[in-house]
Every structure is written in structure tokens, then in C-alpha cells.
Coordinates of C-alpha atoms and ligand atoms in Angstrom, one line a residue:
M1 CA -11.2 26.8 -22.5
K2 CA -12.5 23.7 -20.8
K3 CA -12.7 23.5 -17.1
I4 CA -11.9 20.2 -15.3
V5 CA -12.4 19.9 -11.6
C6 CA -9.9 17.6 -9.8
V7 CA -11.0 16.5 -6.3
I8 CA -8.6 15.1 -3.7
G9 CA -9.2 14.2 -0.1
T10 CA -6.5 12.0 1.4
R11 CA -2.7 11.4 1.2
P12 CA -2.8 8.7 -1.4
E13 CA -5.2 10.6 -3.6
A14 CA -2.9 13.6 -3.5
I15 CA 0.1 11.5 -4.4
K16 CA -1.7 9.8 -7.3
M17 CA -3.5 12.9 -8.6
A18 CA -0.5 15.3 -8.4
P19 CA 1.0 14.2 -11.7
V20 CA -2.4 14.5 -13.4
I21 CA -3.0 18.0 -12.0
L22 CA 0.6 19.1 -13.0
A23 CA 0.1 17.6 -16.5
L24 CA -3.3 19.4 -17.0
K25 CA -1.7 22.7 -15.9
K26 CA 0.7 22.5 -18.8
E27 CA -2.1 22.2 -21.4
T28 CA -3.5 25.3 -23.2
W29 CA -7.0 23.9 -23.9
V30 CA -8.0 23.3 -20.2
K31 CA -8.0 25.0 -16.8
P32 CA -7.8 22.5 -14.0
V33 CA -9.7 23.6 -10.8
L34 CA -8.6 21.8 -7.7
I35 CA -10.9 21.0 -4.8
A36 CA -9.3 19.7 -1.7
T37 CA -11.9 18.1 0.6
A38 CA -9.3 17.8 3.2
Q39 CA -10.8 14.5 4.4
H40 CA -7.2 14.2 5.6
R41 CA -5.6 17.5 6.9
Q42 CA -1.9 17.2 7.9
M43 CA -1.2 14.2 5.6
L44 CA -2.8 15.9 2.6
D45 CA -1.0 19.2 3.2
Q46 CA 2.4 17.3 3.3
V47 CA 1.8 16.1 -0.2
L48 CA 0.4 19.4 -1.6
K49 CA 3.6 21.1 -0.3
L50 CA 5.9 18.6 -1.9
F51 CA 4.3 19.0 -5.3
N52 CA 3.8 22.8 -4.9
I53 CA 0.0 22.5 -5.5
V54 CA -2.4 25.0 -4.1
P55 CA -6.1 24.1 -4.0
D56 CA -8.6 26.6 -5.5
Y57 CA -11.2 25.4 -2.9
D58 CA -10.5 23.8 0.5
L59 CA -13.5 22.2 2.2
N60 CA -11.4 21.6 5.4
A61 CA -13.7 18.6 6.1
M62 CA -11.6 16.5 8.6
T63 CA -12.8 16.2 12.1
P64 CA -11.1 14.0 14.7
N65 CA -12.2 10.3 14.5
Q66 CA -14.8 11.2 11.8
T67 CA -17.5 8.8 10.8
L68 CA -18.3 7.6 7.3
P69 CA -21.9 9.0 7.2
T70 CA -21.1 12.4 8.5
L71 CA -18.2 12.9 6.2
T72 CA -20.1 11.6 3.1
A73 CA -23.1 13.8 3.8
K74 CA -20.9 16.9 4.4
L75 CA -18.9 16.4 1.2
L76 CA -22.0 15.7 -1.0
V77 CA -23.5 19.1 0.0
Q78 CA -20.3 21.1 -0.3
L79 CA -19.2 19.6 -3.6
D80 CA -22.7 20.2 -5.1
E81 CA -22.5 23.9 -4.2
I82 CA -19.2 24.3 -6.0
F83 CA -20.2 22.3 -9.0
S84 CA -23.4 24.4 -9.3
S85 CA -21.4 27.7 -9.1
I86 CA -18.6 26.8 -11.5
S87 CA -20.3 24.4 -14.0
P88 CA -17.2 22.3 -14.9
D89 CA -16.9 20.4 -18.2
A90 CA -15.7 17.3 -16.3
V91 CA -14.7 16.0 -12.9
L92 CA -11.9 13.7 -11.9
A93 CA -11.1 11.8 -8.7
Q94 CA -8.7 8.9 -7.9
G95 CA -9.1 5.8 -5.9
D96 CA -11.7 4.5 -3.5
T97 CA -12.1 6.8 -0.5
T98 CA -15.2 8.5 0.8
T99 CA -14.1 11.7 -1.1
V100 CA -14.0 9.8 -4.4
M101 CA -17.4 8.1 -3.9
A102 CA -19.0 11.4 -2.8
T103 CA -17.4 13.2 -5.8
A104 CA -18.8 10.6 -8.3
L105 CA -22.2 10.9 -6.8
A106 CA -22.2 14.7 -6.6
S107 CA -21.1 14.7 -10.3
F108 CA -23.9 12.3 -11.2
Y109 CA -26.5 14.4 -9.5
R110 CA -25.4 17.4 -11.6
K111 CA -25.0 15.3 -14.8
L112 CA -21.3 16.1 -15.0
P113 CA -19.1 13.6 -16.8
F114 CA -16.9 11.9 -14.2
G115 CA -13.4 10.4 -14.8
H116 CA -12.3 7.7 -12.4
I117 CA -8.6 7.3 -12.0
E118 CA -7.4 3.9 -10.8
A119 CA -10.6 2.3 -11.9
G120 CA -11.6 -1.4 -11.8
L121 CA -9.7 -2.6 -8.7
R122 CA -11.8 -5.3 -7.0
T123 CA -11.6 -8.0 -4.4
G124 CA -15.1 -9.2 -5.1
D125 CA -16.0 -9.0 -1.4
L126 CA -18.1 -5.9 -0.6
M127 CA -17.0 -6.0 3.0
N128 CA -13.3 -6.2 2.3
P129 CA -11.7 -3.8 2.2
F130 CA -14.4 -1.8 4.1
P131 CA -15.7 0.6 2.9
E132 CA -13.4 0.9 -0.1
E133 CA -14.7 -2.0 -2.2
A134 CA -18.2 -0.5 -2.1
N135 CA -16.8 2.9 -2.9
R136 CA -15.1 1.5 -6.0
V137 CA -18.3 -0.3 -7.2
I138 CA -20.5 2.7 -6.7
T139 CA -17.9 5.0 -8.3
G140 CA -17.3 2.6 -11.2
H141 CA -21.0 2.6 -12.1
L142 CA -21.2 6.4 -12.2
A143 CA -18.1 7.1 -14.3
R144 CA -17.9 8.2 -17.9
W145 CA -14.2 7.5 -18.3
H146 CA -12.6 4.6 -16.4
F147 CA -8.8 4.9 -16.3
A148 CA -7.8 1.4 -15.4
P149 CA -4.2 0.8 -14.3
T150 CA -3.9 -2.8 -15.6
M151 CA -5.6 -5.4 -17.9
S152 CA -6.9 -7.2 -14.8
S153 CA -8.7 -4.0 -13.6
L154 CA -10.1 -3.5 -17.2
N155 CA -11.4 -7.1 -17.1
N156 CA -13.1 -6.5 -13.7
L157 CA -15.0 -3.6 -15.2
L158 CA -16.1 -5.6 -18.3
R159 CA -17.4 -8.3 -16.0
E160 CA -19.6 -5.7 -14.3
G161 CA -21.1 -4.7 -17.7
I162 CA -19.1 -1.5 -18.2
S163 CA -18.8 -0.6 -21.9
R164 CA -15.3 -1.4 -23.3
D165 CA -15.5 2.0 -25.1
N166 CA -15.3 3.8 -21.8
V167 CA -12.3 2.0 -20.3
Y168 CA -8.7 3.0 -20.9
V169 CA -5.7 1.1 -19.6
T170 CA -3.3 3.8 -18.6
G171 CA -1.0 2.4 -15.9
N172 CA -1.2 3.7 -12.3
T173 CA -0.3 7.4 -11.8
V174 CA 1.5 6.3 -8.5
I175 CA 4.4 5.2 -10.6
D176 CA 4.6 8.7 -12.3
S177 CA 4.9 10.2 -8.8
L178 CA 7.3 7.6 -7.5
L179 CA 9.7 8.1 -10.4
D180 CA 9.5 11.9 -10.1
V181 CA 10.1 12.0 -6.4
A182 CA 12.6 9.1 -6.2
K183 CA 14.9 10.9 -8.6
R184 CA 14.9 13.9 -6.3
E185 CA 16.7 11.7 -3.7
I186 CA 15.1 13.4 -0.7
E187 CA 16.8 11.9 2.4
S188 CA 14.9 11.0 5.6
S189 CA 16.0 12.6 8.8
I190 CA 14.6 9.6 10.8
D191 CA 17.2 8.0 13.0
V192 CA 17.3 4.2 12.4
P193 CA 20.4 2.3 13.7
I194 CA 23.0 1.7 11.0
G195 CA 24.1 -1.9 10.3
K196 CA 20.7 -3.4 11.1
R197 CA 18.2 -4.8 8.7
L198 CA 15.3 -2.4 8.5
I199 CA 11.7 -3.7 8.5
L200 CA 9.3 -0.9 7.5
L201 CA 5.7 -1.3 8.7
T202 CA 2.6 0.7 7.8
S203 CA -1.0 -0.3 8.9
H204 CA -4.2 1.7 8.9
R205 CA -7.1 -0.4 7.3
R206 CA -10.5 -0.2 9.0
E207 CA -11.1 -4.0 8.7
N208 CA -7.9 -4.5 10.8
F209 CA -9.1 -2.3 13.7
G210 CA -9.3 -4.1 17.0
G211 CA -8.3 -7.7 17.2
P212 CA -6.5 -8.0 13.8
F213 CA -4.3 -5.0 14.6
Q214 CA -3.5 -6.4 18.0
E215 CA -2.3 -9.6 16.3
I216 CA -0.1 -7.5 14.0
C217 CA 1.4 -5.8 17.0
K218 CA 2.1 -9.1 18.7
A219 CA 3.8 -10.4 15.6
I220 CA 5.9 -7.3 15.4
R221 CA 7.0 -7.6 19.1
F222 CA 7.9 -11.3 18.6
I223 CA 10.1 -10.4 15.5
A224 CA 11.8 -7.6 17.4
D225 CA 12.5 -9.9 20.4
S226 CA 13.8 -12.7 18.1
Y227 CA 16.2 -10.9 15.8
S228 CA 18.8 -8.6 17.3
D229 CA 20.1 -7.6 13.9
V230 CA 16.7 -6.2 12.9
H231 CA 15.1 -2.8 13.5
I232 CA 11.5 -2.0 12.9
L233 CA 10.3 1.4 11.8
Y234 CA 6.5 2.2 11.9
P235 CA 5.3 5.7 10.8
V236 CA 2.0 5.5 12.6
H237 CA -1.2 6.6 10.8
P238 CA -3.0 9.3 12.8
N239 CA -6.4 7.5 12.9
P240 CA -7.0 7.2 16.7
N241 CA -8.2 3.6 16.2
I242 CA -4.6 2.7 15.2
K243 CA -2.5 5.3 16.9
E244 CA -3.6 4.6 20.5
I245 CA -3.0 0.8 20.2
A246 CA 0.3 1.2 18.3
Y247 CA 1.8 3.4 21.0
R248 CA 0.4 1.3 23.8
E249 CA 1.7 -2.0 22.3
L250 CA 5.0 -1.1 20.6
S251 CA 6.5 2.1 21.9
D252 CA 8.6 0.6 24.7
H253 CA 10.8 -1.8 22.6
E254 CA 14.4 -0.9 21.9
R255 CA 14.3 -2.4 18.4
I256 CA 11.0 -0.7 17.4
S257 CA 10.7 3.0 16.4
L258 CA 7.4 4.7 16.1
C259 CA 7.1 8.1 14.4
E260 CA 4.6 10.5 12.8
P261 CA 3.6 9.8 9.1
L262 CA 6.6 10.6 7.0
E263 CA 6.5 13.1 4.1
Y264 CA 6.4 11.3 0.8
G265 CA 10.0 12.0 -0.2
P266 CA 11.6 10.8 3.0
F267 CA 9.2 7.8 3.0
I268 CA 10.5 6.7 -0.4
S269 CA 14.1 7.0 0.8
I270 CA 13.1 4.8 3.8
M271 CA 11.4 2.3 1.5
K272 CA 14.7 2.2 -0.5
R273 CA 16.7 1.4 2.7
A274 CA 14.2 -1.2 4.0
Y275 CA 15.0 -4.9 3.8
I276 CA 11.4 -6.0 4.1
I277 CA 8.1 -4.0 4.0
L278 CA 5.0 -5.1 6.0
S279 CA 1.9 -3.1 5.0
D280 CA -1.8 -3.1 4.5
S281 CA -1.5 0.0 2.3
G282 CA -2.7 0.0 -1.3
G283 CA -0.1 2.4 -2.6
V284 CA 2.9 0.7 -0.9
Q285 CA 1.9 -2.6 -2.6
E286 CA 2.3 -0.7 -5.9
E287 CA 5.5 1.2 -5.1
A288 CA 7.6 -1.3 -3.3
P289 CA 7.9 -3.8 -6.2
A290 CA 9.2 -1.1 -8.4
L291 CA 11.9 -0.4 -5.8
G292 CA 12.8 -4.1 -5.6
K293 CA 11.5 -4.5 -2.0
P294 CA 9.6 -7.6 -0.8
V295 CA 6.2 -6.8 0.6
L296 CA 4.2 -8.9 3.0
V297 CA 0.6 -7.7 3.0
L298 CA -1.2 -7.6 6.3
R299 CA -4.6 -8.5 4.7
S300 CA -6.3 -11.7 3.7
E301 CA -7.1 -10.5 0.1
T302 CA -5.9 -7.8 -2.3
E303 CA -7.4 -5.9 -5.2
R304 CA -3.8 -5.7 -6.6
P305 CA -3.1 -9.3 -7.7
E306 CA -0.4 -8.4 -10.3
A307 CA 2.5 -8.2 -7.9
V308 CA 1.4 -11.3 -6.0
E309 CA 1.3 -13.2 -9.4
E310 CA 4.9 -11.9 -10.0
G311 CA 5.9 -13.4 -6.7
V312 CA 7.2 -10.1 -5.2
V313 CA 4.2 -9.4 -2.9
R314 CA 2.7 -12.1 -0.6
L315 CA -0.5 -12.0 1.5
V316 CA 0.1 -12.9 5.1
G317 CA -3.2 -11.6 6.6
P318 CA -3.4 -9.9 10.0
I319 CA -2.4 -13.3 11.4
R320 CA 0.3 -13.5 13.9
D321 CA 1.8 -16.9 13.1
N322 CA 1.8 -16.2 9.3
I323 CA 3.5 -12.9 9.7
I324 CA 6.2 -14.4 12.0
K325 CA 6.7 -17.4 9.7
E326 CA 7.0 -15.3 6.4
V327 CA 9.3 -12.6 8.0
S328 CA 11.5 -15.3 9.5
T329 CA 11.8 -17.0 6.0
L330 CA 12.8 -13.8 4.4
L331 CA 15.3 -13.0 7.1
E332 CA 16.9 -16.4 7.2
D333 CA 16.7 -17.7 3.6
K334 CA 18.7 -15.7 1.1
G335 CA 17.2 -17.6 -1.9
A336 CA 13.6 -16.9 -0.7
Y337 CA 14.6 -13.3 -0.2
G338 CA 16.2 -12.9 -3.6
A339 CA 13.1 -14.4 -5.3
M340 CA 11.0 -11.6 -3.8
A341 CA 13.5 -8.7 -4.0
R342 CA 13.3 -8.2 -7.8
G343 CA 12.6 -4.8 -9.3
V344 CA 9.4 -5.2 -11.3
S345 CA 6.7 -2.6 -12.0
P346 CA 3.4 -4.3 -13.0
Y347 CA 1.5 -1.1 -12.1
G348 CA 2.9 1.4 -14.5
D349 CA 5.8 3.0 -16.6
G350 CA 5.6 6.6 -15.3
K351 CA 3.4 7.8 -18.2
A352 CA -0.1 7.2 -16.9
S353 CA -0.9 10.9 -16.4
S354 CA 0.0 12.0 -19.9
R355 CA -2.2 9.2 -21.3
I356 CA -5.1 10.3 -19.1
V357 CA -4.7 14.0 -20.3
D358 CA -4.5 12.9 -23.9
I359 CA -7.8 10.8 -23.6
L360 CA -9.6 13.7 -21.9
K361 CA -8.4 16.1 -24.6
Y362 CA -9.6 13.8 -27.4
S363 CA -13.0 13.4 -25.6
L364 CA -13.6 17.0 -24.7
I365 CA -12.4 19.1 -27.6
Ligands
UD1_1 C1 -8.8 7.0 4.6 C2 -9.5 6.2 3.6 C3 -8.8 4.9 3.2 C4 -7.4 5.3 2.8 C5 -6.7 6.1 3.9 C6 -5.3 6.5 3.4 C7 -12.0 6.2 3.7 C8 -13.2 5.7 4.3 N1 -10.8 5.8 4.2 O1 -8.7 6.2 5.8 O2 -9.4 4.3 2.1 O3 -6.7 4.0 2.6 O4 -7.5 7.2 4.2 O5 -4.5 6.9 4.5 O6 -12.1 7.1 2.8 N2 -6.4 11.9 10.7 C9 -5.6 13.0 11.2 N3 -4.9 13.7 10.3 C10 -4.8 13.3 9.0 C11 -5.5 12.2 8.5 C12 -6.3 11.5 9.4 O7 -5.7 13.3 12.3 O8 -4.1 14.0 8.2 C13 -7.2 11.2 11.7 C14 -8.5 12.0 12.1 O9 -8.8 11.7 13.4 C15 -9.6 11.4 11.1 C16 -9.1 9.9 11.2 O10 -7.7 9.9 11.1 O11 -10.9 11.5 11.6 C17 -9.7 9.0 10.1 O12 -9.5 9.6 8.8 P1 -10.3 9.0 7.5 O13 -9.9 9.7 6.3 O14 -11.8 9.0 7.9 O15 -9.9 7.5 7.5 P2 -8.5 6.8 7.3 O16 -8.3 5.7 8.2 O17 -7.4 7.9 7.2
UDP2 N1 3.3 7.2 2.6 C1 3.9 8.3 3.0 N2 4.3 8.4 4.3 C2 4.1 7.4 5.2 C3 3.4 6.3 4.8 C4 3.0 6.2 3.4 O1 4.1 9.2 2.2 O2 4.5 7.6 6.3 C5 2.8 7.1 1.2 C6 3.1 5.8 0.4 O3 4.4 5.9 -0.2 C7 2.0 5.7 -0.6 C8 0.8 6.3 0.2 O4 1.4 7.1 1.2 O5 2.2 6.4 -1.8 C9 -0.1 5.3 0.7 O6 -1.0 5.9 1.6 P1 -1.9 5.0 2.6 O7 -1.1 3.8 2.9 O8 -2.2 6.0 3.7 O9 -3.2 4.7 1.8 P2 -3.6 3.6 0.8 O10 -2.7 3.6 -0.3 O11 -3.7 2.3 1.6 O12 -5.0 4.0 0.4

């Protein structure tokens, strides 16, 4: 029986790894071992509960307002201890967080083959997004299997000299989870006024901390002031660099609701109800097009160009005037809205996890 360690740390990793873990559990040739670093605590636990997944190891790493070096150092040491004691046949992690980069490095130090899920995303700018682009590059050069979601991510890896033999285009596992959870039709208990057009906002990126996030807040207030038939819902990320400013700048407006991060099921139901989505999230850029919702991305670049090329996602930057202009166009121009509100799914077909499991089986037995 082979032993594959799956490492997850944050909310999006849990959402995107859950279908892989569940698919591995159904196989007779492998025993998946789950390590939760708990780089996120509450937001990770929300997802584990939804998918009924219990970690075999929980490093309980999160501390309030943690720093990148402290977290990285802690995870490297703790992962190495577990790898040394259980000697897995392979290690898997997903995405571009500190957990993923530390897992790839800890695997490399123990000479364990590492599989990178959602491989090959790049902006080409090491500082943007920070520190995720560097995490992807480091992780990509340590991986044995690169599970790329799209052809464009495959091509990014080939340009960096990664061997074609080690890259597999599988689709993104986020669509596996989205389809699974969307069909469960879990309703949100969040109270948003009926009869208003709902704008859903999420924002948490480190490169937007400070001035850029203030700009986003000013644009949001302006939109709420200008359109009485609109309501804005913002489930606020618990990072103190975001939460404190969000509540200070936005909590007193009658057409803006702030709430805690929503569980994944209710969040999908709110995405379905939304008229427009404003976000700097990676996962939301992948999910919303599949639900036919226009997304304005609060960043100046994206590592997910496919939906932008389809015309259903648009980059507006954390720039007040751009955000206001593009939201106004979508609210006032039905043609412009219809062109962006098309259901397309460039990131997957819901079968990425089974492809990944088949490739691992072929390689390992
Ligand atoms: C992290 C990832 C980012 C990813 C995001 C998803 C890194 C460097 N950043 O950013 O790539 O897009 O997760 O959401 O890996 N906190 C809580 N409870 C939680 C989660 C976070 O209180 O459940 C607070 C804590 O104070 C914590 C802080 O948020 O110290 C920052 O968490 P961290 O994981 O370091 O950064 P994120 O901004 O969440
Ligand atoms: N999400 C959620 N509840 C929320 C906001 C987002 O479940 O209140 C989900 C969202 O559907 C997506 C994932 O969390 O699957 C994205 O996480 P996040 O934006 O924190 O990270 P990123 O994708 O930018 O790394």
C-alpha cells in the first residue's frame, strides 16, 4: 500500500484539495495521510467540516497577524519531523501559499517526490502577487509532478525549462468542488435586502494592504452612495490588515453589509445571487465564470488570463476611478452586462481530481 501525504494550510487549499483527498480515499492501492498546517484556523476548519475530512496531523500553526518568515520556518521544521517519521511515497500540495512552498522544500530536503496541484500559474512579476508568485516559482522547480490546470499554465512551465514529461493538464480541482457543493444547494442565512442588485466583494491580497485597499473602500462607498437599487455584501477576510480598515471605512453605510467569512456552501449560494462580483481572490476568478457572474478583479495583473480572454473577467486594479467606471457600466448597460454574464468554465470540467489520482497511480505502482 502506497502512502501519499496531502498537506493543506488555508481555506482555498482545503477547497481545492478536498476532491483529491476524497478521490484518494476511494482507492485500494493508496492510503492518503492528511497534514493540516492550519496556517488558517477558523477558515480551514469551515471547509474540513463541509467535506467531512479529519486531518491525521494538525500543526495548529496560525498565530494572529503571523509573519512570513516565522510561519515558513515553523512549518519546515514540523513537516520535516512528520516526513521523517512516516516516510511517505509521495507528497501533494495545492496552490501558492506559504504552506505549499514550505511543503515542497521539506519534501525536497527528504528527497520525496512532490506533486504540485494548480501548477504553472504565473504573472511573470515576482513581486505581484506577493509572495505567491515567488512561492509558485520555487515550488514549480522542486516538483516531480506538475498538475497544470490549463494549456497556458503548461506553457508557462515549459518556458521555465520544466520537462514536458512531468507536466499534466488536468483542469483545476476547484471546479470539482464547485460542482459538488453547488448541487447540494446550501442556502445562505445572510440577510441581504430582496429586490436589490447584489454586489459581492472579497479582498485580502497582501499587495493591496494600505493605500490600495483604502482606494477600494472609497470606490465601494461611492457606488453604494450612487445606486439606491444596489446592495453590497463583503464577507471580510480575518487578516487584521484588512479587517480593521474594512470595518472602519465601510461598516456604517446602509447599503453595505459586512460579515464574517462565509462557509463555502453559503458563499456559493451568494455568488449565484450576485449581480456583479468584485474580488482580488484567485479562486473566485475561477468559480464565478462557471456560474455566469461577471468579475471585476481588484488587481493590476492576473495569473488566470483564460477568463479575461473569454471576456467574462476584467482587471480593474485597486484603482478607485476604474472600479467606479466599470461597475457603473455593468449596472447601466444591459448589453455590456450580458456580454460578461455568460456561463463559461475555462478552468475545468469537474474531473481534475480523478485525472490526478490516475496519473499518480500510473507513476507509483
Ligand atoms: C493566505 C495566503 C494567500 C491566500 C490566502 C487565502 C500566504 C502568504 N498567503 O493569506 O496566498 O490567498 O491565505 O485566504 O500564504 N486569520 C484568522 N483566521 C483564519 C485565517 C487567518 O484569524 O482562519 C488571520 C490571522 O491573524 C493570520 C492572518 O489572518 O495571522 C494572516 O493569515 P495568513 O495565512 O498569513 O495570510 P492570508 O492573508 O490569510
Ligand atoms: N470563499 C468562501 N467564503 C468566503 C469567501 C470566499 O468559502 O467568504 C471561497 C471562494 O469560493 C473560493 C475560496 O474561498 O473557493 C477563495 O479563497 P480566498 O479568496 O481566501 O483565497 P485565494 O483563492 O485568493 O487564494
